CSV table of C-alpha atoms in Angstrom, one decimal:
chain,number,residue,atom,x,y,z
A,1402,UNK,CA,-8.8,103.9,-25.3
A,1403,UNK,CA,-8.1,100.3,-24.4
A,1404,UNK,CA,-10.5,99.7,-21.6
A,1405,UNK,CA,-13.4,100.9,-23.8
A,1406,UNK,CA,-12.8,98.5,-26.7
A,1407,UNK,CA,-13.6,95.5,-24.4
A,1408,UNK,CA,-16.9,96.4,-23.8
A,1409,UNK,CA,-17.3,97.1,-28.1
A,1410,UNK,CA,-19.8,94.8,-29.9
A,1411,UNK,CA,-18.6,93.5,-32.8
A,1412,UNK,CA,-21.4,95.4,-35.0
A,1413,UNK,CA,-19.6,98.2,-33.9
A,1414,UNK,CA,-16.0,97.1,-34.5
A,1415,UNK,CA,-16.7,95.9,-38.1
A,1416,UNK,CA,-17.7,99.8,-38.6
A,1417,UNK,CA,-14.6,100.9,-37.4
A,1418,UNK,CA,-12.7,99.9,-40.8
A,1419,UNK,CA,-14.9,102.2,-42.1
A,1420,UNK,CA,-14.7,105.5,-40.3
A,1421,UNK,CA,-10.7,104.8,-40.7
A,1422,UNK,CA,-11.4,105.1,-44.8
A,1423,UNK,CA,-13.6,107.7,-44.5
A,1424,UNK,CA,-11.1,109.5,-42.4
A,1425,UNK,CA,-8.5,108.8,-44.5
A,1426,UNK,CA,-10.1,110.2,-47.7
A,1427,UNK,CA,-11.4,113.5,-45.8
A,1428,UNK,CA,-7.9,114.2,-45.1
A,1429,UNK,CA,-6.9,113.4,-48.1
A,1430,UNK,CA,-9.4,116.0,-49.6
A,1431,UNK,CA,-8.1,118.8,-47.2
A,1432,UNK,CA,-10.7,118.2,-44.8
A,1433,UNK,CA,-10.2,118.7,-41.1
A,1434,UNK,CA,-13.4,118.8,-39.4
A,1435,UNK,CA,-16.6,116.7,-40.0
A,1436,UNK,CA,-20.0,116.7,-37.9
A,1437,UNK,CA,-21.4,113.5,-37.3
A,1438,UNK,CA,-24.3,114.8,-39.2
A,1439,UNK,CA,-22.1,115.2,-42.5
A,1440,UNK,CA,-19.8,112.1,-41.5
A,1441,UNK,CA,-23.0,109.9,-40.5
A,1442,UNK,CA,-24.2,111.2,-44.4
A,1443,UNK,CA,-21.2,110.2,-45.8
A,1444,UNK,CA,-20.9,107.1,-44.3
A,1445,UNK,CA,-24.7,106.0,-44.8
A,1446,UNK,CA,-25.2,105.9,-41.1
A,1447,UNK,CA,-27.5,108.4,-38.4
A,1448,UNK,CA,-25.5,111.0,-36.7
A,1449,UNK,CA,-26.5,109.4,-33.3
A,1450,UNK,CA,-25.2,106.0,-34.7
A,1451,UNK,CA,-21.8,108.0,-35.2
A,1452,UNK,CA,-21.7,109.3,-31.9
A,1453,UNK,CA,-22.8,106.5,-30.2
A,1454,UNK,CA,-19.8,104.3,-32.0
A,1455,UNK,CA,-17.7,106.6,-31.2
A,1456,UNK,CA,-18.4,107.2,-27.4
A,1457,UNK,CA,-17.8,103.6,-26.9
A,1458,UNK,CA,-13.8,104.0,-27.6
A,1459,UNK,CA,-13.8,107.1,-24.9
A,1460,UNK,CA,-15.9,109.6,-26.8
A,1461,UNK,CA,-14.4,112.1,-29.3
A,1462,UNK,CA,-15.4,115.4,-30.4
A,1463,UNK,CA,-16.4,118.9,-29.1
A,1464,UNK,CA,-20.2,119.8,-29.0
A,1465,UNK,CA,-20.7,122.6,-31.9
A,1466,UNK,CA,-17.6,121.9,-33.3
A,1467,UNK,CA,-17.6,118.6,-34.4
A,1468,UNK,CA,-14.7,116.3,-35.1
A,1469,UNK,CA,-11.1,116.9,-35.9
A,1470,UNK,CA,-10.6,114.7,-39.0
A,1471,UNK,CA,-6.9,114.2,-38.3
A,1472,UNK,CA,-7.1,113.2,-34.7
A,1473,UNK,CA,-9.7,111.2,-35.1
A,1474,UNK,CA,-8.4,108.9,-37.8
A,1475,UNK,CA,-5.5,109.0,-35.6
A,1476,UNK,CA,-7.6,108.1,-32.8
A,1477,UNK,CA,-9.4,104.9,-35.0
A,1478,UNK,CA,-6.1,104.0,-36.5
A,1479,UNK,CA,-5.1,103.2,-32.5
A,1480,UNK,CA,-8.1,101.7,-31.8
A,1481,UNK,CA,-7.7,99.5,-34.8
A,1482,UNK,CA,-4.0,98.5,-33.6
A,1483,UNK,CA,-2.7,100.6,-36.8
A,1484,UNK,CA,-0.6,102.0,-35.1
A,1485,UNK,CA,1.8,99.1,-34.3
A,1486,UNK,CA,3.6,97.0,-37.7
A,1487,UNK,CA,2.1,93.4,-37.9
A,1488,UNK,CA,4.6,90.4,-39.7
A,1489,UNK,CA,2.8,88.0,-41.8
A,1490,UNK,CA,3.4,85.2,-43.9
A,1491,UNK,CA,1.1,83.5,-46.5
A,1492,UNK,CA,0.2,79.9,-46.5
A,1493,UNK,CA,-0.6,78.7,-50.0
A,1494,UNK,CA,0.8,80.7,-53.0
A,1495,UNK,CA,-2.0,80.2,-55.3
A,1496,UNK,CA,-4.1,82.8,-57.4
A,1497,UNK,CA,-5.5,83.8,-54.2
A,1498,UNK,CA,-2.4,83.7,-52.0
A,1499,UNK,CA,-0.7,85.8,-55.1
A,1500,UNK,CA,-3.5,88.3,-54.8
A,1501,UNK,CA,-3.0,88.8,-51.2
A,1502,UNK,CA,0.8,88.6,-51.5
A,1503,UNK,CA,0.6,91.9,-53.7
A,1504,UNK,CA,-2.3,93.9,-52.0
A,1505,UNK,CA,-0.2,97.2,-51.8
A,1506,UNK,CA,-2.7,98.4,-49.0
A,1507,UNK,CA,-1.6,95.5,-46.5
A,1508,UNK,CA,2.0,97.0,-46.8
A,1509,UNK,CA,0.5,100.7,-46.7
A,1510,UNK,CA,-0.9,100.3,-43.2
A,1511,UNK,CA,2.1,98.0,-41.6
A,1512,UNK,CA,1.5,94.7,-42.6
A,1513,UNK,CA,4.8,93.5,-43.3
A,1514,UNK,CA,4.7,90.1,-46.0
A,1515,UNK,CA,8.2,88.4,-44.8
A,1516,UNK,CA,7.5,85.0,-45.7
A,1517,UNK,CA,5.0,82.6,-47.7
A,1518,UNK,CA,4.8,78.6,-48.1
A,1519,UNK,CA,3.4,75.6,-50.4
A,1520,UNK,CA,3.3,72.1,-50.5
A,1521,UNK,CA,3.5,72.3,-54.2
A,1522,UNK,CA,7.3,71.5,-55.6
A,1523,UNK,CA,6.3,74.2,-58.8
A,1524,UNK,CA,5.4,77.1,-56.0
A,1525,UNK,CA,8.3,76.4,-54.0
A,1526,UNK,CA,11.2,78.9,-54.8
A,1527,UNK,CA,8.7,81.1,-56.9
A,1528,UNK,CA,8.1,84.5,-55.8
A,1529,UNK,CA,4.6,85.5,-54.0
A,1530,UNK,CA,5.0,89.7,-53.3
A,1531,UNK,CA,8.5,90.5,-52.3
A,1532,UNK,CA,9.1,86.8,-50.9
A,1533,UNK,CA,10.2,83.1,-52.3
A,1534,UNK,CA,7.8,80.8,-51.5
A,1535,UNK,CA,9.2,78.3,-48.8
A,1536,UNK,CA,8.0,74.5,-48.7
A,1537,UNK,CA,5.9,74.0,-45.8
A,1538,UNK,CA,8.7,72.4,-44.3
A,1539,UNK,CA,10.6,74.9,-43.6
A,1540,UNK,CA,7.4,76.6,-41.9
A,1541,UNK,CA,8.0,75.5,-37.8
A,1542,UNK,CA,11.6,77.0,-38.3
A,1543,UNK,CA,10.9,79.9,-39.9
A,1544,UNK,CA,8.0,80.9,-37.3
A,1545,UNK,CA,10.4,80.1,-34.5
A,1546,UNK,CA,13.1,82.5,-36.2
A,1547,UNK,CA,10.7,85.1,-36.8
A,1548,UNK,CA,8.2,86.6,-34.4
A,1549,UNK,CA,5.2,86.2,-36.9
A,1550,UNK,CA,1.7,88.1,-36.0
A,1551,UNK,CA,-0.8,87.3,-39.0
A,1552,UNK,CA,-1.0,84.1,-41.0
A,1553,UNK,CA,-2.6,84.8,-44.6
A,1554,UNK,CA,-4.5,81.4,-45.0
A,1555,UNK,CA,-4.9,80.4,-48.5
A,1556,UNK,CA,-4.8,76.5,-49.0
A,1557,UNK,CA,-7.9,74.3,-49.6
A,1558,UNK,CA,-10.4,73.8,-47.7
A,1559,UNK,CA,-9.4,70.0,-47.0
A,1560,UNK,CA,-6.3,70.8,-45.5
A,1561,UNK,CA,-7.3,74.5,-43.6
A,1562,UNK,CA,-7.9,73.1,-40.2
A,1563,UNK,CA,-4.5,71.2,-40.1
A,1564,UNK,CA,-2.8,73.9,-41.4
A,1565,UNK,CA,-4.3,76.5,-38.8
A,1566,UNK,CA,-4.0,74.3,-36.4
A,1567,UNK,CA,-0.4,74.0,-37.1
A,1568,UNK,CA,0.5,77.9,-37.6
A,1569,UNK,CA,-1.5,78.0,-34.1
A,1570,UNK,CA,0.6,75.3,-32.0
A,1571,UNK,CA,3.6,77.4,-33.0
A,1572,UNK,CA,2.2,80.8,-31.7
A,1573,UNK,CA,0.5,82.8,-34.3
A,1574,UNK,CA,-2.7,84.8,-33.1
A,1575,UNK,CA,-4.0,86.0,-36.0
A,1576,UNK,CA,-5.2,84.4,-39.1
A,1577,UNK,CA,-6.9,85.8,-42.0
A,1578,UNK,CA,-8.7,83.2,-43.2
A,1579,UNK,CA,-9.3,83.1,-47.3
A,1580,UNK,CA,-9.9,79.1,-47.1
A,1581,UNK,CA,-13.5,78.7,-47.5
A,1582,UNK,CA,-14.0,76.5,-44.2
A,1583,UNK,CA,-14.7,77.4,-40.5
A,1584,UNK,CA,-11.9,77.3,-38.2
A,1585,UNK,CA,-12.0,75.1,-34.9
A,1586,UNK,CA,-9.1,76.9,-33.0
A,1587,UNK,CA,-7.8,78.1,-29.8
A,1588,UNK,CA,-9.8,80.7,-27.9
A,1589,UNK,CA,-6.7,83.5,-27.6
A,1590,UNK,CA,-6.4,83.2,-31.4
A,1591,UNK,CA,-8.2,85.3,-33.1
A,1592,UNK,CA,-9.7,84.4,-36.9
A,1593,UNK,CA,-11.1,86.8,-39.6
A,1594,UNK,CA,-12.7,84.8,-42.7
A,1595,UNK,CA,-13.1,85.7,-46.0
A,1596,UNK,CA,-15.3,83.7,-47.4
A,1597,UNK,CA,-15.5,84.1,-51.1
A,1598,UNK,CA,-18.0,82.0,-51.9
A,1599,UNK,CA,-20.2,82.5,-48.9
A,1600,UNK,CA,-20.6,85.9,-51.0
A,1601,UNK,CA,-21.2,84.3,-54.0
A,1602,UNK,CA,-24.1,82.2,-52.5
A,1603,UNK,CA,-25.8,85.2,-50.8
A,1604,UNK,CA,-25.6,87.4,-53.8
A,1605,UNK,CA,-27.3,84.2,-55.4
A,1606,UNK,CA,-29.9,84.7,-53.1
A,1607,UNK,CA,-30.1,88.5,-52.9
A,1608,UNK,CA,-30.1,88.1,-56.8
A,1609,UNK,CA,-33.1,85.7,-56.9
A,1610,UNK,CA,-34.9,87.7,-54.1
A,1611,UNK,CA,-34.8,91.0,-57.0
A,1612,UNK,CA,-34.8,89.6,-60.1
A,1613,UNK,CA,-37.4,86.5,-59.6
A,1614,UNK,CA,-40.9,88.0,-60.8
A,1615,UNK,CA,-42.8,85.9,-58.0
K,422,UNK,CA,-40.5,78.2,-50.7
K,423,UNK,CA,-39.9,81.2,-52.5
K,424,UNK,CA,-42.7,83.2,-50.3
K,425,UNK,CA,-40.9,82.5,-47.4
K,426,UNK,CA,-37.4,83.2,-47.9
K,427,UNK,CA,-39.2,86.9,-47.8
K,428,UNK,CA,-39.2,87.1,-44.3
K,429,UNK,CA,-35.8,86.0,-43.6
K,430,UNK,CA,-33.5,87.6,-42.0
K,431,UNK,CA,-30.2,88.8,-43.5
K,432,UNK,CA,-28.4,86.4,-40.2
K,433,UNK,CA,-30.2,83.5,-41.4
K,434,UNK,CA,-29.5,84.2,-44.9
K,435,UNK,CA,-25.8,84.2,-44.1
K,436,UNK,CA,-25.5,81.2,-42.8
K,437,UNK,CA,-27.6,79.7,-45.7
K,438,UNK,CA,-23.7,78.7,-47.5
K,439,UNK,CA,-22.8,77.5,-44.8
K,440,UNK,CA,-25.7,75.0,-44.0
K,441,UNK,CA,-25.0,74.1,-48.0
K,442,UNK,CA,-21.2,73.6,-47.7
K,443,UNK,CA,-22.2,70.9,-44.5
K,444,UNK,CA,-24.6,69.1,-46.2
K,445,UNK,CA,-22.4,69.1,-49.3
K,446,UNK,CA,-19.5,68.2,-47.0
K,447,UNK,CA,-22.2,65.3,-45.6
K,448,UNK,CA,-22.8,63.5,-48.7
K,449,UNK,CA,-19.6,63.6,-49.8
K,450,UNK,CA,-19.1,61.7,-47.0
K,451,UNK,CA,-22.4,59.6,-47.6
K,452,UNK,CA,-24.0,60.5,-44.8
K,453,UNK,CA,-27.8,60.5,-45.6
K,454,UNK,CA,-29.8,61.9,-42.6
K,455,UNK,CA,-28.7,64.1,-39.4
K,456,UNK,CA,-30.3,65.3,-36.5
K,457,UNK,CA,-30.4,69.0,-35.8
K,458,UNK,CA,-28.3,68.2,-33.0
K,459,UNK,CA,-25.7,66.2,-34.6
K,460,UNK,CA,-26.5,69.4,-37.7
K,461,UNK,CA,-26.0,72.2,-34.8
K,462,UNK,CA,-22.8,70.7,-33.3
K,463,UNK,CA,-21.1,70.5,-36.5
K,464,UNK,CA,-21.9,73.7,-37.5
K,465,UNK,CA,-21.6,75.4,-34.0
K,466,UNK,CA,-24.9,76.3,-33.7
K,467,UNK,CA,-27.5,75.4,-31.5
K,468,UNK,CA,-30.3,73.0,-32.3
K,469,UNK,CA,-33.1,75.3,-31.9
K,470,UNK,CA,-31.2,77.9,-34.1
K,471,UNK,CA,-30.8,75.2,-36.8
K,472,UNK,CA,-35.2,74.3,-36.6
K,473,UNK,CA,-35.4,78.2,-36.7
K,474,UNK,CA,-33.7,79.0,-39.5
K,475,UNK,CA,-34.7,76.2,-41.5
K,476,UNK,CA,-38.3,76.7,-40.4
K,477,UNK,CA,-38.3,80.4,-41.9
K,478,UNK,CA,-37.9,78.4,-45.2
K,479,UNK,CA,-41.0,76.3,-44.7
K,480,UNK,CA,-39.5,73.6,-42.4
K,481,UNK,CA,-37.5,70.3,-43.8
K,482,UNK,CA,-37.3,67.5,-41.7
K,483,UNK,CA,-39.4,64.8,-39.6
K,484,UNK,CA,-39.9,64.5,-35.6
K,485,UNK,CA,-37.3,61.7,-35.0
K,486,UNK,CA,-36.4,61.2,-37.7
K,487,UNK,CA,-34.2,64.3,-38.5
K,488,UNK,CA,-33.3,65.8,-42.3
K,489,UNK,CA,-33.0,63.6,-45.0
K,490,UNK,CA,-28.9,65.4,-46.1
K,491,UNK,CA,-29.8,65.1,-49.9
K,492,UNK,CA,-33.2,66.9,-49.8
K,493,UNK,CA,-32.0,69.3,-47.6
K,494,UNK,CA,-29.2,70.0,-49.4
K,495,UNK,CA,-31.4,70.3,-52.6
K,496,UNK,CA,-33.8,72.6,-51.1
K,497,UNK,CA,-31.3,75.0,-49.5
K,498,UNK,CA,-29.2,75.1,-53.0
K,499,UNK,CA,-32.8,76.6,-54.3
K,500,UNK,CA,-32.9,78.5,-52.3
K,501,UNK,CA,-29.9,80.2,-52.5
K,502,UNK,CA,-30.8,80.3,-56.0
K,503,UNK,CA,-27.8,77.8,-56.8
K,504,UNK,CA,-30.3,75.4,-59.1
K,505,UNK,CA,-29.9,78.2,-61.7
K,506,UNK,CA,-26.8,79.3,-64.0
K,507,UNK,CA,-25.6,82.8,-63.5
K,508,UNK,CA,-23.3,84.6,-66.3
K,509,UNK,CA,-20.6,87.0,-64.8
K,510,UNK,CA,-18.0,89.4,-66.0
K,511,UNK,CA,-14.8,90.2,-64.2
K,512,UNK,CA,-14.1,94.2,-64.7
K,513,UNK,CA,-10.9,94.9,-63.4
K,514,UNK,CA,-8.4,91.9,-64.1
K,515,UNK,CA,-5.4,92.5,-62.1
K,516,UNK,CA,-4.4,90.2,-59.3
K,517,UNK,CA,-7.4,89.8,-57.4
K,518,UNK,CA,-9.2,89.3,-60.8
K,519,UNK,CA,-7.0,86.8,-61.6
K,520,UNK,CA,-7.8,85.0,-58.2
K,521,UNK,CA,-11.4,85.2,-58.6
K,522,UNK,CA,-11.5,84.3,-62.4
K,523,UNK,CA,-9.6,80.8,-61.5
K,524,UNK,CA,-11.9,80.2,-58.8
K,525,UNK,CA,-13.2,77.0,-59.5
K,526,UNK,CA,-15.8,76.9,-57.4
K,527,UNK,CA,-17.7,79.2,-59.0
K,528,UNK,CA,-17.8,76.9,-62.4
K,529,UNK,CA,-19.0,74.2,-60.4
K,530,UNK,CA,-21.6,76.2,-58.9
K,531,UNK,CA,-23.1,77.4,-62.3
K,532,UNK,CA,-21.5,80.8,-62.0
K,533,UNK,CA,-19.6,81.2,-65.2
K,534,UNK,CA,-17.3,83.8,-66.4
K,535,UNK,CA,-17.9,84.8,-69.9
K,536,UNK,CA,-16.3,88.3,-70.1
K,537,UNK,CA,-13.2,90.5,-68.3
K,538,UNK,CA,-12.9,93.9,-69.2
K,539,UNK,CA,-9.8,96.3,-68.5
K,540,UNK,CA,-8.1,100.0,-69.4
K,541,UNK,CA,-5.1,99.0,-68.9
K,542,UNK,CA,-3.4,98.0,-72.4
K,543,UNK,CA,-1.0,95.6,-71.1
K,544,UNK,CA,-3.5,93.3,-69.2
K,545,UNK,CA,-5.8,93.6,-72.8
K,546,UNK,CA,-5.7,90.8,-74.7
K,547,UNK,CA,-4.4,88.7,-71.9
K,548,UNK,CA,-6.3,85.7,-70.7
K,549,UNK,CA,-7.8,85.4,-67.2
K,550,UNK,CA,-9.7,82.5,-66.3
K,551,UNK,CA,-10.9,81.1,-69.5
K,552,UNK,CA,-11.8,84.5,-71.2
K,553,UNK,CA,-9.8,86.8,-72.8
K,554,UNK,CA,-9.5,90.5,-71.2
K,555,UNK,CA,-11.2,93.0,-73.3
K,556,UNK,CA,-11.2,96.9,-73.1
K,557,UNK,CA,-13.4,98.7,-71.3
K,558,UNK,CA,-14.8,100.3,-74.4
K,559,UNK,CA,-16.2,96.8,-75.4
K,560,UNK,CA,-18.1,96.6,-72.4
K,561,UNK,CA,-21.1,98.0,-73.1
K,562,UNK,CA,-21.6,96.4,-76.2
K,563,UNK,CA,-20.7,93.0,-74.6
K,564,UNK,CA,-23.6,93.2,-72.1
K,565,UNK,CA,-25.6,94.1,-74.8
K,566,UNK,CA,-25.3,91.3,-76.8
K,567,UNK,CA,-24.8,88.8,-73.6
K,568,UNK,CA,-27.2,89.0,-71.2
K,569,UNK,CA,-25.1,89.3,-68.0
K,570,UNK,CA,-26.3,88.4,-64.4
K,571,UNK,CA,-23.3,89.2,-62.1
K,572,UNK,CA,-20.5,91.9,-62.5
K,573,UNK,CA,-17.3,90.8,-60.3
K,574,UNK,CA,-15.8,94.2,-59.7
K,575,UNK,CA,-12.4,94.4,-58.8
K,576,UNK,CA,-11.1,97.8,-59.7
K,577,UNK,CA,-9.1,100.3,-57.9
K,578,UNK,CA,-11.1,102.2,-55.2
K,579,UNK,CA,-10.9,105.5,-56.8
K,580,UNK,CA,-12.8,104.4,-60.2
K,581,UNK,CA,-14.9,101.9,-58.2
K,582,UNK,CA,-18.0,103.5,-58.2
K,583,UNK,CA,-17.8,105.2,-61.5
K,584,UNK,CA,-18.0,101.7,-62.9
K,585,UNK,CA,-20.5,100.0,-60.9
K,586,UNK,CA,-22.9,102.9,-61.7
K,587,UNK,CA,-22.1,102.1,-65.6
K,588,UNK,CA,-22.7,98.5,-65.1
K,589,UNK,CA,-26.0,99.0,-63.4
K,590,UNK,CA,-26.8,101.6,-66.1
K,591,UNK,CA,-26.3,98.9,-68.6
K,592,UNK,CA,-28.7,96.5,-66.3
K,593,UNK,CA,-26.5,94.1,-64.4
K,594,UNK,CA,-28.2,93.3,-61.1
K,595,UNK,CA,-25.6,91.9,-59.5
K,596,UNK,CA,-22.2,93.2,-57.8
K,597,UNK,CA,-19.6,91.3,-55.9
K,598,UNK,CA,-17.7,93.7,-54.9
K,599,UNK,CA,-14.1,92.7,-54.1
K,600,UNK,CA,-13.2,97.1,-54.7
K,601,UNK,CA,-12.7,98.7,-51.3
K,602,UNK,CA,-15.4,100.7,-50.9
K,603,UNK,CA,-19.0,101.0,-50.4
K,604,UNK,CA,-21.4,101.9,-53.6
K,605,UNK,CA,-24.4,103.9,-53.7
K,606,UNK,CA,-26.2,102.0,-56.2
K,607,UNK,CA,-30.1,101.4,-57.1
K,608,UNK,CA,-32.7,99.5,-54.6
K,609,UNK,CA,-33.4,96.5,-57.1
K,610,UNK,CA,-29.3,96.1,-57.8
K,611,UNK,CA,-27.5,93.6,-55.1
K,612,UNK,CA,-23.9,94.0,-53.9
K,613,UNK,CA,-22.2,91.3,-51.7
K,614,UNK,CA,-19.0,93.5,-50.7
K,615,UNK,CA,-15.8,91.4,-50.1
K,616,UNK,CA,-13.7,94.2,-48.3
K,617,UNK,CA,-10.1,92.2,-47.6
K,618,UNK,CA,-8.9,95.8,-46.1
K,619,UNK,CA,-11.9,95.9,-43.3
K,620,UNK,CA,-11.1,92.1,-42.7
K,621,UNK,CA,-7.6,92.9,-42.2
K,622,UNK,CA,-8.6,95.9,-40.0
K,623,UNK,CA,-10.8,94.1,-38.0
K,624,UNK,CA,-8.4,91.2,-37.3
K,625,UNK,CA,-5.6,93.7,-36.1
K,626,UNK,CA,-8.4,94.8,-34.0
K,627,UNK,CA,-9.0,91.4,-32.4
K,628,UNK,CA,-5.4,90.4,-32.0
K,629,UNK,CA,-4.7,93.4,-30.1
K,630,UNK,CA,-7.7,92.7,-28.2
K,631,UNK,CA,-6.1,89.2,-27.6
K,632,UNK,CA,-2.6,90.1,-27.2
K,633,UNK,CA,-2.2,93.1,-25.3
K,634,UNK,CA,-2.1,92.8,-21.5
K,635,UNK,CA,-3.9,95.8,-20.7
């Protein structure tokens, strides 16, 4: 499986999320085979799209038959490193760090929440999730005590590089990036950002391009 | 400049908040004119990217002389539509509703919450942002009487598209969609999708990409 994904484009790997879902509801429903004529319908996509995508990862399914719905969620839920648990820890207990902290689906699918962190004295020793918020002091020990996978970014933007940068220099790979600002970081750590109001501005702009009469 | 932002590209348009939030960031810092070289190496683009993207808007800036930050600024915030007020509702105000209602970027922007609607009796009556959560039932009478640009959805997946349909229905143009999943909705209704799930998915993706020595 491996050895295919490194040749993936990235168009292709932000569909993979999607099939996973998909999956996941067809089975759900009883469902255990799909075409990629019925999935590509489902899914808003062309059937060659479907078997194009999935041909990159190794290739799945049996001409005529079609796809087995449990083994290849299984097989996406691999590819999407699913199958393994991820630690986290959230950095910044605000509205948005609280949010995060109690997104059921993160724990569903193995992200584990063990630890978050402030700078501010009335966050500190509240609870985000299942955790009490540490002061960001206590961060470098706590990541050297605990292998840590995924930092949950949530502080402002003014202090998001130096935070990441931080969380970086004491080994985390992964961050999923809520503070609206571009990280400058490491080449072997990886960053997903979710920029909130990057998707405010464009559905500004969508919203002018339907609604203005000109 | 409205008759160009036609042609654009939805890559371009993407990266229209973030040529905002630079030249924001820029005059913040009172900093009144940039090249699109010193423009491209902040923003990690190249400099003929930059004169593209900008020239699919009708082209700012002088030979030599480079952008003047403040008219740039002004013109890309039209663009993006941002020189207007939008109204918005918040349907769905559990945590992530919460989050988004205390944004306080979105204020600033002109984006401004005047309703939150919910089923569920114990969040109705409660306050999120600065708006008190109403029941669902009051929601179509609400956009009635308020004439409502933006619908922040953030319900459960399952009811998600149940709702959005309604809120279309009732003439709301646009979604941002912070409910995992993608809606089928009419051409002339726009939805920025904020999917934290596929974000998460897509960074295990990358980290295992990163991490494992295969």
């Amino acid at each position: 499986m491996h050895r295919f994904s490194k040749k993936v484009s990235m168009t292709v790997v932000k569909r993979l999320p999607k099939y996973y879902q998909y999956l996941t509801d067809l089975l759900l429903n009883d469902i255990e085979k799909i075409s990629s004529r019925e999935l590509a319908s489902l899914m808003g996509l062309t059937a060659s799209q479907i078997r194009q995508d999935l041909n990159s990862f190794g290739g799945y399914g049996q001409q005529g038959y079609g796809y087995n719905v449990l083994e290849l969620r299984e097989a996406i839920k691999e590819i999407l490193g699913l199958d393994s648990d991820y630690t986290c820890i959230i950095i910044g207990s605000g509205n948005m760090g609280h949010a995060i902290a109690n997104y059921e689906r993160f724990k569903r699918e193995g992200v584990m929440l063990i630890g978050a962190f402030d700078v501010d004295p009335l966050r500190v020793g509240t609870v985000v999730g299942n955790v009490v918020v540490k002061h960001m002091d206590e961060l470098e020990g706590f990541v050297k005590n605990n292998e840590i996978d995924i930092c949950i970014l949530c502080v402002p933007r003014g202090v998001g590089q130096q935070v990441a940068t931080t969380v970086t220099n004491l080994g985390i790979k992964g961050i999923l990036n809520f503070s609206p600002l571009d990280l400058d970081l490491p080449d072997d750590v990886v960053v997903e950002n979710v920029n909130i109001t990057d998707s405010l501005f464009t559905l500004t702009y969508l919203l002018k391009e339907v609604t203005d009469p000109e």
